[in-house]
PDB file of N, CA and C in Angstrom:
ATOM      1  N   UNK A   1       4.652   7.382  -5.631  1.00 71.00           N
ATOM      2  CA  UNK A   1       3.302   7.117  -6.105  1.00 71.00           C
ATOM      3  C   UNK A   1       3.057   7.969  -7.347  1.00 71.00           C
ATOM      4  N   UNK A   2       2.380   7.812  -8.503  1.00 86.00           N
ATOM      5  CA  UNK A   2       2.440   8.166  -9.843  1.00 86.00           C
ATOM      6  C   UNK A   2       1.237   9.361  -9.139  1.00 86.00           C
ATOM      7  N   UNK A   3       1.113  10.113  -9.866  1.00 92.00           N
ATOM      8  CA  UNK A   3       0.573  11.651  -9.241  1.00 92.00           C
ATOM      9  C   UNK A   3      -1.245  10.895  -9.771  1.00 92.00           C
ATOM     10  N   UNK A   4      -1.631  10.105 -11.038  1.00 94.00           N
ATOM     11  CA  UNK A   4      -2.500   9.919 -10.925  1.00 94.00           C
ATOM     12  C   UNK A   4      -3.306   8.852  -9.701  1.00 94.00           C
ATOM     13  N   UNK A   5      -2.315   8.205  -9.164  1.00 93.00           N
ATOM     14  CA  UNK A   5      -3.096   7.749  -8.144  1.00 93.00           C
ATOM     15  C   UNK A   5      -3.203   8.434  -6.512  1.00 93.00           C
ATOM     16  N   UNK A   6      -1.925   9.565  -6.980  1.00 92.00           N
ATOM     17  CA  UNK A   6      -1.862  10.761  -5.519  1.00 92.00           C
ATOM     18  C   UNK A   6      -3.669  11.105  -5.457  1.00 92.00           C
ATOM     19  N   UNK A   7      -3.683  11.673  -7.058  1.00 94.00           N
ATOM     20  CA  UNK A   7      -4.661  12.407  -6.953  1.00 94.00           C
ATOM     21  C   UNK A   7      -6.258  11.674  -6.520  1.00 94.00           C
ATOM     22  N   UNK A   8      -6.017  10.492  -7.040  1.00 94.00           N
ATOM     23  CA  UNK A   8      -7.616   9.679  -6.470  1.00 94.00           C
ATOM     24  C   UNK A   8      -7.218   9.501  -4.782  1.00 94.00           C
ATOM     25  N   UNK A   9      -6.358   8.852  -4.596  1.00 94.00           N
ATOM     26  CA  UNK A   9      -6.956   8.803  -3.154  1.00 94.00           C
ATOM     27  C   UNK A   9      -6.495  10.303  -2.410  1.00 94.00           C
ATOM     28  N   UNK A  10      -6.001  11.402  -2.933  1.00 92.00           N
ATOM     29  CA  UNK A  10      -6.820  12.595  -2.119  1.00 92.00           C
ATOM     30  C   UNK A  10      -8.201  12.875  -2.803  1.00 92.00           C
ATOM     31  N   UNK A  11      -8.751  12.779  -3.884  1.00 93.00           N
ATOM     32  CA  UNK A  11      -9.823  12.694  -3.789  1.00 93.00           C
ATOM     33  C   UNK A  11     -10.425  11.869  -2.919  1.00 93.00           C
ATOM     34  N   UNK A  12     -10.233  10.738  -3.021  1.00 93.00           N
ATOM     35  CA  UNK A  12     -11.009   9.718  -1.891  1.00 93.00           C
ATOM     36  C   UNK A  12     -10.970  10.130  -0.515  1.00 93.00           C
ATOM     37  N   UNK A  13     -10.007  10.362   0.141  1.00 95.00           N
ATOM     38  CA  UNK A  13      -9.475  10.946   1.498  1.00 95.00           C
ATOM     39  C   UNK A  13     -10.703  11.902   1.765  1.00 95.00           C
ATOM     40  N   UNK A  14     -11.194  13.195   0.633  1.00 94.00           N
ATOM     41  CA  UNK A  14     -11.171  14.404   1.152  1.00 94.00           C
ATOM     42  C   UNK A  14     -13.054  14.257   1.010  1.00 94.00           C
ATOM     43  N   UNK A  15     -13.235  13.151   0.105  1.00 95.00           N
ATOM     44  CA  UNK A  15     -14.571  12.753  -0.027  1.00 95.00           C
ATOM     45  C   UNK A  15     -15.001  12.126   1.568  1.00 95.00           C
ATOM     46  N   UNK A  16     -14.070  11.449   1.933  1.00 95.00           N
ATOM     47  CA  UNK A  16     -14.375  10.756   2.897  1.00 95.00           C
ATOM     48  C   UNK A  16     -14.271  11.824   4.241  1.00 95.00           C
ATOM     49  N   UNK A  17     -13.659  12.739   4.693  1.00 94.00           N
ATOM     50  CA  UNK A  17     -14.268  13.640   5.541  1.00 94.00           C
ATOM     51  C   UNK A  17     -14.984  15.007   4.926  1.00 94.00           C
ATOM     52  N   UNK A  18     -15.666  14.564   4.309  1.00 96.00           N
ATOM     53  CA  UNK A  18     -16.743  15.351   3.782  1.00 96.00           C
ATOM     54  C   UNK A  18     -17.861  14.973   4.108  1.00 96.00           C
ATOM     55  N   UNK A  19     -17.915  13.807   3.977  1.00 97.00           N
ATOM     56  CA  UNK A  19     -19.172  13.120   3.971  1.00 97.00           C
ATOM     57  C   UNK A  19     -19.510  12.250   5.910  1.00 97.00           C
ATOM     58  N   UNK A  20     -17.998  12.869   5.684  1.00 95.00           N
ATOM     59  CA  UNK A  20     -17.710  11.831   7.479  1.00 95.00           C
ATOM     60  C   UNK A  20     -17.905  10.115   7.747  1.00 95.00           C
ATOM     61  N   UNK A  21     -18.003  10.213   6.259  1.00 96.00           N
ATOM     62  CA  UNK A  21     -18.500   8.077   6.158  1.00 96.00           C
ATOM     63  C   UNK A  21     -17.177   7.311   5.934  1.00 96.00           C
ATOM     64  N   UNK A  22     -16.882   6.739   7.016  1.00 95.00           N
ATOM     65  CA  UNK A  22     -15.689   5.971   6.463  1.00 95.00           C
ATOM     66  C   UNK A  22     -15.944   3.996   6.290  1.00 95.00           C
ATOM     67  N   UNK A  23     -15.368   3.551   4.968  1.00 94.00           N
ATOM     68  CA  UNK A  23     -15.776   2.895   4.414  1.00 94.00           C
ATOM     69  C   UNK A  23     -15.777   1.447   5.610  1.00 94.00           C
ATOM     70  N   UNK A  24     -16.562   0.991   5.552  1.00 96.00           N
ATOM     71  CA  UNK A  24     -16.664  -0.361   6.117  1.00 96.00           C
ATOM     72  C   UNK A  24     -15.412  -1.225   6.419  1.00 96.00           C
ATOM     73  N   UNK A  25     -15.160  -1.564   5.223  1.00 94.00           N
ATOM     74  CA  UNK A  25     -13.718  -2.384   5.166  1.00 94.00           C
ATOM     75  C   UNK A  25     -12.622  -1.701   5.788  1.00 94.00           C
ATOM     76  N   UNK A  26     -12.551  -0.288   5.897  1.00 94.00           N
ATOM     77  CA  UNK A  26     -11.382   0.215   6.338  1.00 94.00           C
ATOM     78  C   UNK A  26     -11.012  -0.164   7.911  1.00 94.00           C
ATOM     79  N   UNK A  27     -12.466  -0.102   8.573  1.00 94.00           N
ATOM     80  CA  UNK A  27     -12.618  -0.414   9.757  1.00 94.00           C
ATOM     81  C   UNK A  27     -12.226  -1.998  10.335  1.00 94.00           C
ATOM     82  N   UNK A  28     -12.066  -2.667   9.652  1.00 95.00           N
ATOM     83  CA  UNK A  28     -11.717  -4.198  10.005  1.00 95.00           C
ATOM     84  C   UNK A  28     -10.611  -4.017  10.279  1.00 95.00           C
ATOM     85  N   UNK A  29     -10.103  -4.865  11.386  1.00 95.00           N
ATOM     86  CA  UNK A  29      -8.157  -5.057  11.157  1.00 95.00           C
ATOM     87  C   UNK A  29      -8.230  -6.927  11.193  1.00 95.00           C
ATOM     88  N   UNK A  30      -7.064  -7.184  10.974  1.00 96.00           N
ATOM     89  CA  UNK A  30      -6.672  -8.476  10.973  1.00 96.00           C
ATOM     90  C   UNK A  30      -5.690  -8.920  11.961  1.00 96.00           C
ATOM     91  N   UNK A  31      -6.010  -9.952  12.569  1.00 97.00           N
ATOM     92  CA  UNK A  31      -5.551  -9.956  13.855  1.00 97.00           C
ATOM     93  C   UNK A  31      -4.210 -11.289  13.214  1.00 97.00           C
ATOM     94  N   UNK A  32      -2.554 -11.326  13.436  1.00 97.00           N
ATOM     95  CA  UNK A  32      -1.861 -11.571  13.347  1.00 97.00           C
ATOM     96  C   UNK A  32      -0.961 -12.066  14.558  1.00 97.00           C
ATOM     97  N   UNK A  33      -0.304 -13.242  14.598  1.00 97.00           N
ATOM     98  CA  UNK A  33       0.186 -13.611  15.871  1.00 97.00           C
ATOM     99  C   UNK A  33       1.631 -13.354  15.544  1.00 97.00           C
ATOM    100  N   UNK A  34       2.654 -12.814  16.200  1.00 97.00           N
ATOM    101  CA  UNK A  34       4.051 -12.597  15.764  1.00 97.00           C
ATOM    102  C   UNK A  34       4.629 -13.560  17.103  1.00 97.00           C
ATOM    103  N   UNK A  35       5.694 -15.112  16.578  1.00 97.00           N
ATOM    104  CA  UNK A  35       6.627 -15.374  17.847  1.00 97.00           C
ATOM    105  C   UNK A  35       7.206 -14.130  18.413  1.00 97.00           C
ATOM    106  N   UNK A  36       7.476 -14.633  19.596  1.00 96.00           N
ATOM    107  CA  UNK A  36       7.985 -13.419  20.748  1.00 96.00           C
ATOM    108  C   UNK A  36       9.861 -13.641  20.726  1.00 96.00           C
ATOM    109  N   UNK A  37      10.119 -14.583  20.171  1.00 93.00           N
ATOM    110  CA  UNK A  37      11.464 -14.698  19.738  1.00 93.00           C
ATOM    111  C   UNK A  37      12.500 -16.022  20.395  1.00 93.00           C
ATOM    112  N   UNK A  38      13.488 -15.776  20.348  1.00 90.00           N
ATOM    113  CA  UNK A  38      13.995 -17.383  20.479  1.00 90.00           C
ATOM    114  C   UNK A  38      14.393 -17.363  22.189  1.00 90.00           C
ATOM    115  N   UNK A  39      14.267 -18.583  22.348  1.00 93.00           N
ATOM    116  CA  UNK A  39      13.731 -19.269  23.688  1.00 93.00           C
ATOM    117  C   UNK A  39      12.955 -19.889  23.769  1.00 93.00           C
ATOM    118  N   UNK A  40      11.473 -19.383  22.899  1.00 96.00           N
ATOM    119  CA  UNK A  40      10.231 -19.547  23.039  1.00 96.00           C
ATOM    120  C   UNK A  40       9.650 -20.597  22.215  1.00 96.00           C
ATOM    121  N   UNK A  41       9.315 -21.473  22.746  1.00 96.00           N
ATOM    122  CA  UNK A  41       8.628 -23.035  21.581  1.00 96.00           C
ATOM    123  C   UNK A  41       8.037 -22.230  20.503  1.00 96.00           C
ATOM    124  N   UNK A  42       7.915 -22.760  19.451  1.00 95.00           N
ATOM    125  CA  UNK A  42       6.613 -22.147  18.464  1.00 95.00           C
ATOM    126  C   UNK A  42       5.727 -23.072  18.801  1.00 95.00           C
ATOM    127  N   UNK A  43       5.324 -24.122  19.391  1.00 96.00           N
ATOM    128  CA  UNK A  43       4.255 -24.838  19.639  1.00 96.00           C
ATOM    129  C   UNK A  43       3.318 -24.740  20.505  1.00 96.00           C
ATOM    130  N   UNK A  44       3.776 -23.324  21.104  1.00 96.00           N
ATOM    131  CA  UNK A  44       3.042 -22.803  22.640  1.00 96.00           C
ATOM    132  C   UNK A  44       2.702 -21.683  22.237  1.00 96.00           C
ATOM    133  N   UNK A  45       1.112 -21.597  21.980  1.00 96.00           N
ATOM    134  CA  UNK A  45       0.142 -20.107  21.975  1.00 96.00           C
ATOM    135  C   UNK A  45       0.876 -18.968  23.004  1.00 96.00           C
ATOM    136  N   UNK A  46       1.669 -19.678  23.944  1.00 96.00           N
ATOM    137  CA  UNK A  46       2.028 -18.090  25.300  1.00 96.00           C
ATOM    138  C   UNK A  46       3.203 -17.416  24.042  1.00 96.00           C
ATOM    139  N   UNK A  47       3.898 -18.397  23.322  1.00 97.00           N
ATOM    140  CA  UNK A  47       4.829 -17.793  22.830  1.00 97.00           C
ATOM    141  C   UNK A  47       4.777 -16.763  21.385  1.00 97.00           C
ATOM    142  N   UNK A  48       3.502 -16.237  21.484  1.00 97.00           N
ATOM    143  CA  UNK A  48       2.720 -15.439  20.505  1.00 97.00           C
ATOM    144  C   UNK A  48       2.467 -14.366  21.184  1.00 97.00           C
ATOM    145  N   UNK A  49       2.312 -13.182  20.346  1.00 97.00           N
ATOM    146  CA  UNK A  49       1.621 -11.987  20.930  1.00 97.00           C
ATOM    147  C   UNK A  49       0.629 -11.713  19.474  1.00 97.00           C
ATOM    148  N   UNK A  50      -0.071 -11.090  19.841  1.00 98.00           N
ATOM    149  CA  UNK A  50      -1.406 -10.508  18.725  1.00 98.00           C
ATOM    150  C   UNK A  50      -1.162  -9.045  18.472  1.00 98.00           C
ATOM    151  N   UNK A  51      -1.009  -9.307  16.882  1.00 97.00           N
ATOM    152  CA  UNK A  51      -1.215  -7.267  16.465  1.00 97.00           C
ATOM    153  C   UNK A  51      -2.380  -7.021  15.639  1.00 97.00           C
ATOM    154  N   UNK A  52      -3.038  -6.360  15.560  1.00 96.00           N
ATOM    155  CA  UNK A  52      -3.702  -5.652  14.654  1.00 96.00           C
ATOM    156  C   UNK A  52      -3.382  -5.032  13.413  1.00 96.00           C
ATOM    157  N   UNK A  53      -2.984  -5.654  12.708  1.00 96.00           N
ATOM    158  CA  UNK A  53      -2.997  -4.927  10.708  1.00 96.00           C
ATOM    159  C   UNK A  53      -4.332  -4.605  10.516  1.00 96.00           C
ATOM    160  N   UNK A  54      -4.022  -2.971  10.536  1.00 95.00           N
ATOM    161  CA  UNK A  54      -5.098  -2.072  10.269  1.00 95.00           C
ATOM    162  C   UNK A  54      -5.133  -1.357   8.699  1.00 95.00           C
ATOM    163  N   UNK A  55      -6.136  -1.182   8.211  1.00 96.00           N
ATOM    164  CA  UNK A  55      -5.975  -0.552   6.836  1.00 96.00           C
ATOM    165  C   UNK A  55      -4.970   0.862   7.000  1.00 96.00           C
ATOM    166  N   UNK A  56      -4.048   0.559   5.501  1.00 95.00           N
ATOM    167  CA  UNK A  56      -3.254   1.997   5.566  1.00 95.00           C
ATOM    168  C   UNK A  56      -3.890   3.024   5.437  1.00 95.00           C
ATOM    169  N   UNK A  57      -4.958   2.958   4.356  1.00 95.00           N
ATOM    170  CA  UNK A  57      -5.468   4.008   4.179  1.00 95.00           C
ATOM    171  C   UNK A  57      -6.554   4.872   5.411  1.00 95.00           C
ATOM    172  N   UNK A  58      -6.860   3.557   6.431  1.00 95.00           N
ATOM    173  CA  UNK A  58      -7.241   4.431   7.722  1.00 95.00           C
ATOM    174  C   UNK A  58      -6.394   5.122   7.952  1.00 95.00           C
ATOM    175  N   UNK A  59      -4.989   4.426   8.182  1.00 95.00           N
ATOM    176  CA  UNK A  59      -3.850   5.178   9.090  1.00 95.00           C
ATOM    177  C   UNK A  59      -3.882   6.666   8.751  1.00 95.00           C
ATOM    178  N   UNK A  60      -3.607   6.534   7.424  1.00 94.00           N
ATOM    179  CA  UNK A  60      -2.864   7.933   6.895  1.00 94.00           C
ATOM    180  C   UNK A  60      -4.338   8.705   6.569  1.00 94.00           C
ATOM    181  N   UNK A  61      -5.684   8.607   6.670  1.00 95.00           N
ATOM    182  CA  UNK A  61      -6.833   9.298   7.315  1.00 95.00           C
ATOM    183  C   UNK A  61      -6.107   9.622   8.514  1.00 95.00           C
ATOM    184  N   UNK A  62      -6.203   8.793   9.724  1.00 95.00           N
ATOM    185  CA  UNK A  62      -5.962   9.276  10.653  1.00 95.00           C
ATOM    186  C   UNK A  62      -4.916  10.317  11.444  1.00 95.00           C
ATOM    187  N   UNK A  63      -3.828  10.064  10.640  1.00 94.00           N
ATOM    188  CA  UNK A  63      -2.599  10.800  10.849  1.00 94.00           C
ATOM    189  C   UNK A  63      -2.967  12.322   9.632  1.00 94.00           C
ATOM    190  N   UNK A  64      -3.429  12.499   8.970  1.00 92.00           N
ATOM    191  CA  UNK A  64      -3.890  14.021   8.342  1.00 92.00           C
ATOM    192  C   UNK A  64      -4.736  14.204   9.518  1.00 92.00           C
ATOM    193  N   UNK A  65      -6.130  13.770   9.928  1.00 94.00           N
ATOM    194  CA  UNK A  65      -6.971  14.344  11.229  1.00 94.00           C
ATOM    195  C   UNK A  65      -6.399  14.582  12.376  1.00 94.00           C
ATOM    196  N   UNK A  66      -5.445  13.937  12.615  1.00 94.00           N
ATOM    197  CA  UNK A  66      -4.303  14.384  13.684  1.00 94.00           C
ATOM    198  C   UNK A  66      -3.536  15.623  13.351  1.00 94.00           C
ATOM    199  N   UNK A  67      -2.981  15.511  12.680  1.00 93.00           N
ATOM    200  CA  UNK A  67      -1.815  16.642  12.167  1.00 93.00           C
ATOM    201  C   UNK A  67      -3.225  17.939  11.908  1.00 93.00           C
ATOM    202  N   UNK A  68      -4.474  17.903  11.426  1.00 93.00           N
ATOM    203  CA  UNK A  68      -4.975  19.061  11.305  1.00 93.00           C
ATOM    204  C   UNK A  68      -5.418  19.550  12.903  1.00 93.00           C
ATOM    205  N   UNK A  69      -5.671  18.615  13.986  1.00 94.00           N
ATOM    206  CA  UNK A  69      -6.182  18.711  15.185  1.00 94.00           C
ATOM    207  C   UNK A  69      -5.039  19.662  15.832  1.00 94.00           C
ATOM    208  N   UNK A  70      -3.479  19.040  16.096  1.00 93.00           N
ATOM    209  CA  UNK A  70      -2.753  19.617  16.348  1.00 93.00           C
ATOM    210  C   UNK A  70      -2.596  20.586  16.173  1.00 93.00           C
ATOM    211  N   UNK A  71      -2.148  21.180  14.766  1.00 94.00           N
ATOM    212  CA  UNK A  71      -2.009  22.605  13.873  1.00 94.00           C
ATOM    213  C   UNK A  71      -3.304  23.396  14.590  1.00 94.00           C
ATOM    214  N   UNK A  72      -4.752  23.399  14.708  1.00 96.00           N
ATOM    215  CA  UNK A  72      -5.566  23.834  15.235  1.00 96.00           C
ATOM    216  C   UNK A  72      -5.271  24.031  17.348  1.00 96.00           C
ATOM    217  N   UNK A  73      -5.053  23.413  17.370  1.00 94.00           N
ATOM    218  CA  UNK A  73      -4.487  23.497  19.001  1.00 94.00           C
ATOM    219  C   UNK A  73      -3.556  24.453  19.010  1.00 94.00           C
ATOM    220  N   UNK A  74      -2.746  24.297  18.427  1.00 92.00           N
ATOM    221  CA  UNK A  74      -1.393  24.963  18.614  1.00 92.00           C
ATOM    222  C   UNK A  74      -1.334  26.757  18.485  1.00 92.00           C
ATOM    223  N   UNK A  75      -2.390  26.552  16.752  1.00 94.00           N
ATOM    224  CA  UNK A  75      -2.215  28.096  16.338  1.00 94.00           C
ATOM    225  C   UNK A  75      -3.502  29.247  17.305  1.00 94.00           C
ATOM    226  N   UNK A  76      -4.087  28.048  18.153  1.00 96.00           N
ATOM    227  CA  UNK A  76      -5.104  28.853  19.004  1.00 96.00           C
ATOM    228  C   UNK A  76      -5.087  28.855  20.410  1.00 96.00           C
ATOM    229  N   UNK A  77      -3.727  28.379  20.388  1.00 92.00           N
ATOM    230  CA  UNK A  77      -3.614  27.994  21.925  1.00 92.00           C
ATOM    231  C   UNK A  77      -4.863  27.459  23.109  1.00 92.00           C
ATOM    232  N   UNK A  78      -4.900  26.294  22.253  1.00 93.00           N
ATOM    233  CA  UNK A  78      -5.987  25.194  22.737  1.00 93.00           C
ATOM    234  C   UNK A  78      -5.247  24.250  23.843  1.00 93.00           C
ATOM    235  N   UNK A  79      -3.688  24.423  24.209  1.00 90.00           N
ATOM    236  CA  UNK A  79      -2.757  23.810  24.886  1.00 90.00           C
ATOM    237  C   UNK A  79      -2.290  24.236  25.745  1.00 90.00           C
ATOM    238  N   UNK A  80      -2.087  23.766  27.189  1.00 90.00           N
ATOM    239  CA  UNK A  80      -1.794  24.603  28.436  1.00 90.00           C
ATOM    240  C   UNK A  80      -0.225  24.696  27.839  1.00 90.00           C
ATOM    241  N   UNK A  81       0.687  25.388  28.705  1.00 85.00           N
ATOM    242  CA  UNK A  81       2.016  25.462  28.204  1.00 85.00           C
ATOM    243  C   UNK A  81       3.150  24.363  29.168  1.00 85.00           C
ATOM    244  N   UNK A  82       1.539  23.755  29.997  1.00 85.00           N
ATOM    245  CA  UNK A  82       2.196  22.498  30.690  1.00 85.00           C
ATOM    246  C   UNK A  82       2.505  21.212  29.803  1.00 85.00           C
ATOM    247  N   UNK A  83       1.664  21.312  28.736  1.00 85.00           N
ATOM    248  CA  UNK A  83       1.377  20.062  28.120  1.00 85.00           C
ATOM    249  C   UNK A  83       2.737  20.386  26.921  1.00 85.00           C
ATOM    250  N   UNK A  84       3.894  19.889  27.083  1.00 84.00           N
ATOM    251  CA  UNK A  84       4.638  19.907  26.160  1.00 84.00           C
ATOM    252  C   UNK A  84       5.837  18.248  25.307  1.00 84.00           C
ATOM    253  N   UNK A  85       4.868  17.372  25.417  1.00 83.00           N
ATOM    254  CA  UNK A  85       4.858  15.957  24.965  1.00 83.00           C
ATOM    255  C   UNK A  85       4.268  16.168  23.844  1.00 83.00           C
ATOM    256  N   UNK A  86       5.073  16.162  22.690  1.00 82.00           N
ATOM    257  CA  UNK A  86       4.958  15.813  21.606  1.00 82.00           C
ATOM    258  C   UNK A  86       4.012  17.015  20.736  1.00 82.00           C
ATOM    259  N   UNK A  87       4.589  17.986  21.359  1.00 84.00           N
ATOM    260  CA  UNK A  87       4.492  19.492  20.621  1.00 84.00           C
ATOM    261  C   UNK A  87       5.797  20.208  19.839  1.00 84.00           C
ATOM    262  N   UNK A  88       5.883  20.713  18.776  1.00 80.00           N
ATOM    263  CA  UNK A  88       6.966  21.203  18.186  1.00 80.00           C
ATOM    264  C   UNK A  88       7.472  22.425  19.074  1.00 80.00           C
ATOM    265  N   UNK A  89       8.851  22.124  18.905  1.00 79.00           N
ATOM    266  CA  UNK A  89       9.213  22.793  19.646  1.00 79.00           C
ATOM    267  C   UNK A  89      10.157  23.394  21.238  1.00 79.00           C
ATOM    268  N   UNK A  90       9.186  22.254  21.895  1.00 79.00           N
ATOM    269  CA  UNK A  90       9.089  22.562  23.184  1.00 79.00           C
ATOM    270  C   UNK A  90       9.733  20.831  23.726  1.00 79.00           C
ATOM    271  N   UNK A  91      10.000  21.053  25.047  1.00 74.00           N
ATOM    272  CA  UNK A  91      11.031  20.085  25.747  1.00 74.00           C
ATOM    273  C   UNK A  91      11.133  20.304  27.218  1.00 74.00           C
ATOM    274  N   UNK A  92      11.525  18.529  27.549  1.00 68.00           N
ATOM    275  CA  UNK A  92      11.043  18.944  29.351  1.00 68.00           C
ATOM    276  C   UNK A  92      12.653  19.796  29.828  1.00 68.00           C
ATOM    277  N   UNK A  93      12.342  20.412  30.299  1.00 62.00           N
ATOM    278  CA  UNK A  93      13.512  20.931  31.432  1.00 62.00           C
ATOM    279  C   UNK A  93      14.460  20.279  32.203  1.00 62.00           C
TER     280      UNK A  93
END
């Protein structure tokens, strides 16, 4: 990504939990039917499943508010030392 458009959408990003308003449109997804694969008629709705195409730019909002949630858990031990699914680090026995 060319650094001038890095830099608008972290501006945009950082505007947007600032203000805590996230834009309308981001919130829509589009609902998409994917065949379930061969066997399956394409002429039969069962042989569909439904996904959600969600805006990227939610995603990668969401995945920085994650990654800062975590980092905050972690460095304050906000986490029992039971809970070790998908913590750095750590692994079941």
């Amino acid at each position: 990504m060319q650094s001038k458009a890095r830099e608008a959408l972290l501006h945009y990003l950082n505007k947007t939990l600032e203000t805590l308003q996230v834009p309308q449109k981001w919130k829509k997804a589009r609902i998409k039917l994917l065949h379930k694969g061969k066997g399956k008629p394409i002429d039969e709705l069962e042989s569909y499943r439904p996904i959600a195409v969600l805006s990227t730019v939610l995603k990668l909002l969401c995945t920085i508010i994650n990654r800062r949630i975590q980092k905050y858990c972690e460095d304050n031990n906000k986490l029992a030392d039971a809970q070790i699914g998908f913590r750095p680090n750590r692994r079941n026995k």
